[in-house]
Amino acid sequence: MNQVNRTQKTFALTTPLYYVNDLPHIGSAYTTMAADVEARFQRLLGRRVLLITGTDEHGQKIQRTAESKGRSPQSFSDEMSAGFVSLWQLLNIQYDRFIRTTAPRHEVLVKEFFQRVWEAGDIYQGQQKGWYCVSCEEFKEERELLEGHRCPLHPNKEVEWRDEQNYFFRLSKYQEKLQKLYHSQPDFIQPDSRRNEVLNFVNQGLQDFSISRVNVDWGFPVPVDPNHTLYVWFDALLGYITALLEPDEEPTLENALAKWWPINLHLIGKDILRFHAVYWPAMLMSAGLSLPERVFGHGFLTKDGQKMGKSLGNTLDPIGLVKRYGSDAVRYYFLKEIEFGKDGDFNESRFINVVNADLANDLGNLLNRTLNMVKKYCANNVPTTTNENIPIEHPLKAIGLRLGEQVKHAYEALAFNHACEAILLLVQASNKFIDEQAPWSLYKQGQIQAVEPVLYAVLESVRLAAYLLSPIIPDTSSDIYQQLGYGINFNQQIETATAAPFAIHSTWGVLTNQQKLGEARPVFKRIEPAKNN
């Protein structure tokens, strides 16, 4: 199959295709926020970006859940999928494709892919005996189970014993090829803790896995045997390929793979690592397709130091959180306070303190008071000082000149917390600088020529901070840029990519006195605890 050789000007990334057994939870929101941040950053680099998200809607668990509510699986899936779309809008997620695995065109591609793997001799019929977790849609090894035959990921539910005829994929055939992949491309699985986990699993020996189920109606029939239904993972993983199709394209693998394949980055939670880092590449090898560049598995979230769950009554509703505090506040906390790749915790008091300190006080108040001084001391014009007149050793310029490249590396490594911390150092240094220089005192003393370089340096530092933070807090950054006289809105993808190239805006000293400043207003209001807390 001919595939177009893509250049570095494109970047395709995915979230998982979320299972619709329930409305979206904070873990799903966390992955999607991270994906959106990385997509926005790639757009700032001037790349054409394709961010894929969507819902996985087949399987026995969906069928049972829908039946328990007196619903059809399709109507239940429609409702749950719409819940994800609604939350992504609230969170200001700029996805490009939303794929649903119940889409008719997806079935066409699944059948074509199945045929390729079938012709490769990698699918056969056999007997499956073992413990099956309906919630995971996965057979479990005895050694994995908790006491009482309970799934470690769903400890409140017992697994079910299954003894049935299934179709299998010859995963064992690809053990050596997978080991060579992990060795030759050490960055294929990230972070290192996830890579080590996969290596340990594969080195123990791979077993063929079931790709079909019997007595399950909700799913695509196996092309060679309609008495069997395709296993949810074999179906769902292929959603990443279906999503590559243009809306009006004929659904063929050739069309789907022509422009964006291979995927640059799969972002997932660590609980589905095995499917994406072992099963998925083996399936692609069997079909003769190139592999994605990187699979990144992040950690789990807790609340107040405890695992979240309905039985514990401590779930965190992402919709309520965003409606109460705003999308920028939620995005900032989860990406700044949690090291992406490790487990992290949400505490509402800490959330409020961090957001108020960093965004309302340090960043927002700095811009507001500086603009007010510019209005009073400089007739609301950018000070006539130029970048060339400010020495390299200037305390803010010295930080700003190296900050763009530093933050770029952090975003590329998905080290969002490091990006935020580095940017915040410039903001904090700017607050310290303006307090020490006291331009209000200089103005009273008639030293207007000394006032202008101070105000320029602070305004330029705020501008740079806003630009570099724009993937994380696009609304706040847009407001800052507009108050500084720019027509850039970081929520407009095309304008961002063309009007704000990273190489220009990520350096220090971009502001000129040709900019007409806007009216000073708070860009981020302090948030307060919910009244019922």
Tab-separated table of N, CA, C and O in Angstrom, residues 178-220:
chain	number	residue	atom	x	y	z
A	178	LEU	N	8.339	-7.344	18.309
A	178	LEU	CA	8.032	-6.294	19.278
A	178	LEU	C	9.259	-5.967	20.130
A	178	LEU	O	9.545	-4.794	20.397
A	179	GLN	N	9.979	-6.980	20.537
A	179	GLN	CA	11.188	-6.732	21.338
A	179	GLN	C	12.212	-5.931	20.550
A	179	GLN	O	12.873	-5.038	21.099
A	180	LYS	N	12.336	-6.219	19.254
A	180	LYS	CA	13.243	-5.439	18.412
A	180	LYS	C	12.762	-3.994	18.289
A	180	LYS	O	13.572	-3.057	18.284
A	181	LEU	N	11.443	-3.819	18.197
A	181	LEU	CA	10.877	-2.471	18.123
A	181	LEU	C	11.227	-1.675	19.373
A	181	LEU	O	11.707	-0.532	19.273
A	182	TYR	N	11.007	-2.255	20.542
A	182	TYR	CA	11.279	-1.541	21.800
A	182	TYR	C	12.764	-1.225	21.949
A	182	TYR	O	13.126	-0.185	22.520
A	183	HIS	N	13.611	-2.110	21.422
A	183	HIS	CA	15.060	-1.892	21.525
A	183	HIS	C	15.529	-0.817	20.555
A	183	HIS	O	16.339	0.053	20.912
A	184	SER	N	15.010	-0.865	19.315
A	184	SER	CA	15.478	0.075	18.289
A	184	SER	C	14.857	1.460	18.446
A	184	SER	O	15.427	2.455	18.002
A	185	GLN	N	13.675	1.511	19.055
A	185	GLN	CA	12.995	2.791	19.270
A	185	GLN	C	12.647	2.929	20.750
A	185	GLN	O	11.494	2.744	21.150
A	186	PRO	N	13.629	3.259	21.581
A	186	PRO	CA	13.389	3.323	23.026
A	186	PRO	C	12.350	4.354	23.440
A	186	PRO	O	11.777	4.252	24.523
A	187	ASP	N	12.070	5.330	22.572
A	187	ASP	CA	11.066	6.343	22.895
A	187	ASP	C	9.666	5.941	22.431
A	187	ASP	O	8.725	6.724	22.596
A	188	PHE	N	9.528	4.752	21.862
A	188	PHE	CA	8.216	4.335	21.381
A	188	PHE	C	7.201	4.301	22.515
A	188	PHE	O	6.037	4.681	22.341
A	189	ILE	N	7.610	3.845	23.689
A	189	ILE	CA	6.737	3.826	24.864
A	189	ILE	C	7.317	4.781	25.901
A	189	ILE	O	8.486	4.666	26.276
A	190	GLN	N	6.506	5.699	26.377
A	190	GLN	CA	6.929	6.651	27.401
A	190	GLN	C	5.851	6.767	28.464
A	190	GLN	O	4.676	6.472	28.195
A	191	PRO	N	6.223	7.200	29.685
A	191	PRO	CA	7.575	7.426	30.176
A	191	PRO	C	8.306	6.105	30.428
A	191	PRO	O	7.774	5.029	30.152
A	192	ASP	N	9.494	6.177	31.001
A	192	ASP	CA	10.314	4.984	31.203
A	192	ASP	C	9.623	3.934	32.065
A	192	ASP	O	9.792	2.733	31.843
A	193	SER	N	8.846	4.383	33.048
A	193	SER	CA	8.158	3.429	33.917
A	193	SER	C	7.177	2.579	33.119
A	193	SER	O	7.031	1.371	33.377
A	194	ARG	N	6.492	3.189	32.138
A	194	ARG	CA	5.565	2.431	31.288
A	194	ARG	C	6.339	1.493	30.363
A	194	ARG	O	5.928	0.360	30.113
A	195	ARG	N	7.451	1.970	29.840
A	195	ARG	CA	8.263	1.148	28.946
A	195	ARG	C	8.758	-0.098	29.670
A	195	ARG	O	8.693	-1.210	29.134
A	196	ASN	N	9.220	0.086	30.882
A	196	ASN	CA	9.708	-1.052	31.664
A	196	ASN	C	8.588	-2.047	31.950
A	196	ASN	O	8.811	-3.270	31.950
A	197	GLU	N	7.398	-1.524	32.205
A	197	GLU	CA	6.244	-2.381	32.454
A	197	GLU	C	5.949	-3.259	31.238
A	197	GLU	O	5.700	-4.466	31.370
A	198	VAL	N	5.980	-2.663	30.053
A	198	VAL	CA	5.712	-3.418	28.839
A	198	VAL	C	6.816	-4.432	28.568
A	198	VAL	O	6.549	-5.585	28.200
A	199	LEU	N	8.060	-4.012	28.749
A	199	LEU	CA	9.176	-4.940	28.532
A	199	LEU	C	9.060	-6.163	29.430
A	199	LEU	O	9.274	-7.302	28.978
A	200	ASN	N	8.726	-5.952	30.674
A	200	ASN	CA	8.578	-7.081	31.602
A	200	ASN	C	7.458	-8.012	31.152
A	200	ASN	O	7.589	-9.244	31.212
A	201	PHE	N	6.360	-7.435	30.704
A	201	PHE	CA	5.223	-8.236	30.254
A	201	PHE	C	5.584	-9.057	29.018
A	201	PHE	O	5.326	-10.269	28.954
A	202	VAL	N	6.212	-8.419	28.036
A	202	VAL	CA	6.537	-9.103	26.779
A	202	VAL	C	7.614	-10.158	26.993
A	202	VAL	O	7.552	-11.253	26.418
A	203	ASN	N	8.593	-9.844	27.830
A	203	ASN	CA	9.690	-10.793	28.056
A	203	ASN	C	9.245	-12.058	28.770
A	203	ASN	O	9.947	-13.078	28.729
A	204	GLN	N	8.074	-12.021	29.419
A	204	GLN	CA	7.547	-13.223	30.067
A	204	GLN	C	6.938	-14.186	29.055
A	204	GLN	O	6.621	-15.322	29.389
A	205	GLY	N	6.782	-13.728	27.824
A	205	GLY	CA	6.200	-14.559	26.789
A	205	GLY	C	4.795	-14.122	26.449
A	205	GLY	O	3.965	-13.930	27.340
A	206	LEU	N	4.529	-13.956	25.175
A	206	LEU	CA	3.225	-13.481	24.727
A	206	LEU	C	2.320	-14.635	24.328
A	206	LEU	O	2.768	-15.611	23.710
A	207	GLN	N	1.067	-14.513	24.687
A	207	GLN	CA	0.063	-15.499	24.310
A	207	GLN	C	-0.897	-14.888	23.296
A	207	GLN	O	-1.180	-13.690	23.330
A	208	ASP	N	-1.369	-15.705	22.389
A	208	ASP	CA	-2.357	-15.232	21.425
A	208	ASP	C	-3.591	-14.732	22.181
A	208	ASP	O	-3.942	-15.267	23.235
A	209	PHE	N	-4.245	-13.724	21.648
A	209	PHE	CA	-5.406	-13.193	22.361
A	209	PHE	C	-6.664	-13.274	21.505
A	209	PHE	O	-6.624	-13.238	20.272
A	210	SER	N	-7.794	-13.411	22.187
A	210	SER	CA	-9.091	-13.566	21.542
A	210	SER	C	-9.531	-12.257	20.901
A	210	SER	O	-9.411	-11.193	21.511
A	211	ILE	N	-10.048	-12.331	19.683
A	211	ILE	CA	-10.545	-11.129	19.008
A	211	ILE	C	-12.030	-11.264	18.672
A	211	ILE	O	-12.563	-10.458	17.907
A	212	SER	N	-12.696	-12.253	19.247
A	212	SER	CA	-14.129	-12.384	18.989
A	212	SER	C	-14.837	-12.874	20.241
A	212	SER	O	-14.212	-13.386	21.181
A	213	ARG	N	-16.148	-12.719	20.255
A	213	ARG	CA	-16.989	-13.195	21.343
A	213	ARG	C	-18.222	-13.863	20.729
A	213	ARG	O	-18.670	-13.505	19.632
A	214	VAL	N	-18.779	-14.815	21.459
A	214	VAL	CA	-20.062	-15.406	21.074
A	214	VAL	C	-21.116	-14.918	22.054
A	214	VAL	O	-20.796	-14.445	23.147
A	215	ASN	N	-22.359	-14.982	21.653
A	215	ASN	CA	-23.477	-14.567	22.505
A	215	ASN	C	-23.425	-13.081	22.851
A	215	ASN	O	-23.902	-12.663	23.902
A	216	VAL	N	-22.810	-12.304	21.997
A	216	VAL	CA	-22.800	-10.846	22.141
A	216	VAL	C	-23.274	-10.261	20.809
A	216	VAL	O	-22.660	-10.496	19.765
A	217	ASP	N	-24.362	-9.554	20.850
A	217	ASP	CA	-24.926	-9.014	19.615
A	217	ASP	C	-24.386	-7.630	19.272
A	217	ASP	O	-24.383	-7.238	18.098
A	218	TRP	N	-23.941	-6.882	20.303
A	218	TRP	CA	-23.621	-5.476	20.108
A	218	TRP	C	-22.175	-5.322	19.629
A	218	TRP	O	-21.242	-5.233	20.403
A	219	GLY	N	-22.015	-5.326	18.303
A	219	GLY	CA	-20.699	-5.196	17.696
A	219	GLY	C	-20.750	-5.651	16.255
A	219	GLY	O	-21.798	-6.057	15.736
A	220	PHE	N	-19.609	-5.588	15.582
A	220	PHE	CA	-19.536	-6.009	14.183
A	220	PHE	C	-19.350	-7.518	14.104
A	220	PHE	O	-18.524	-8.083	14.834
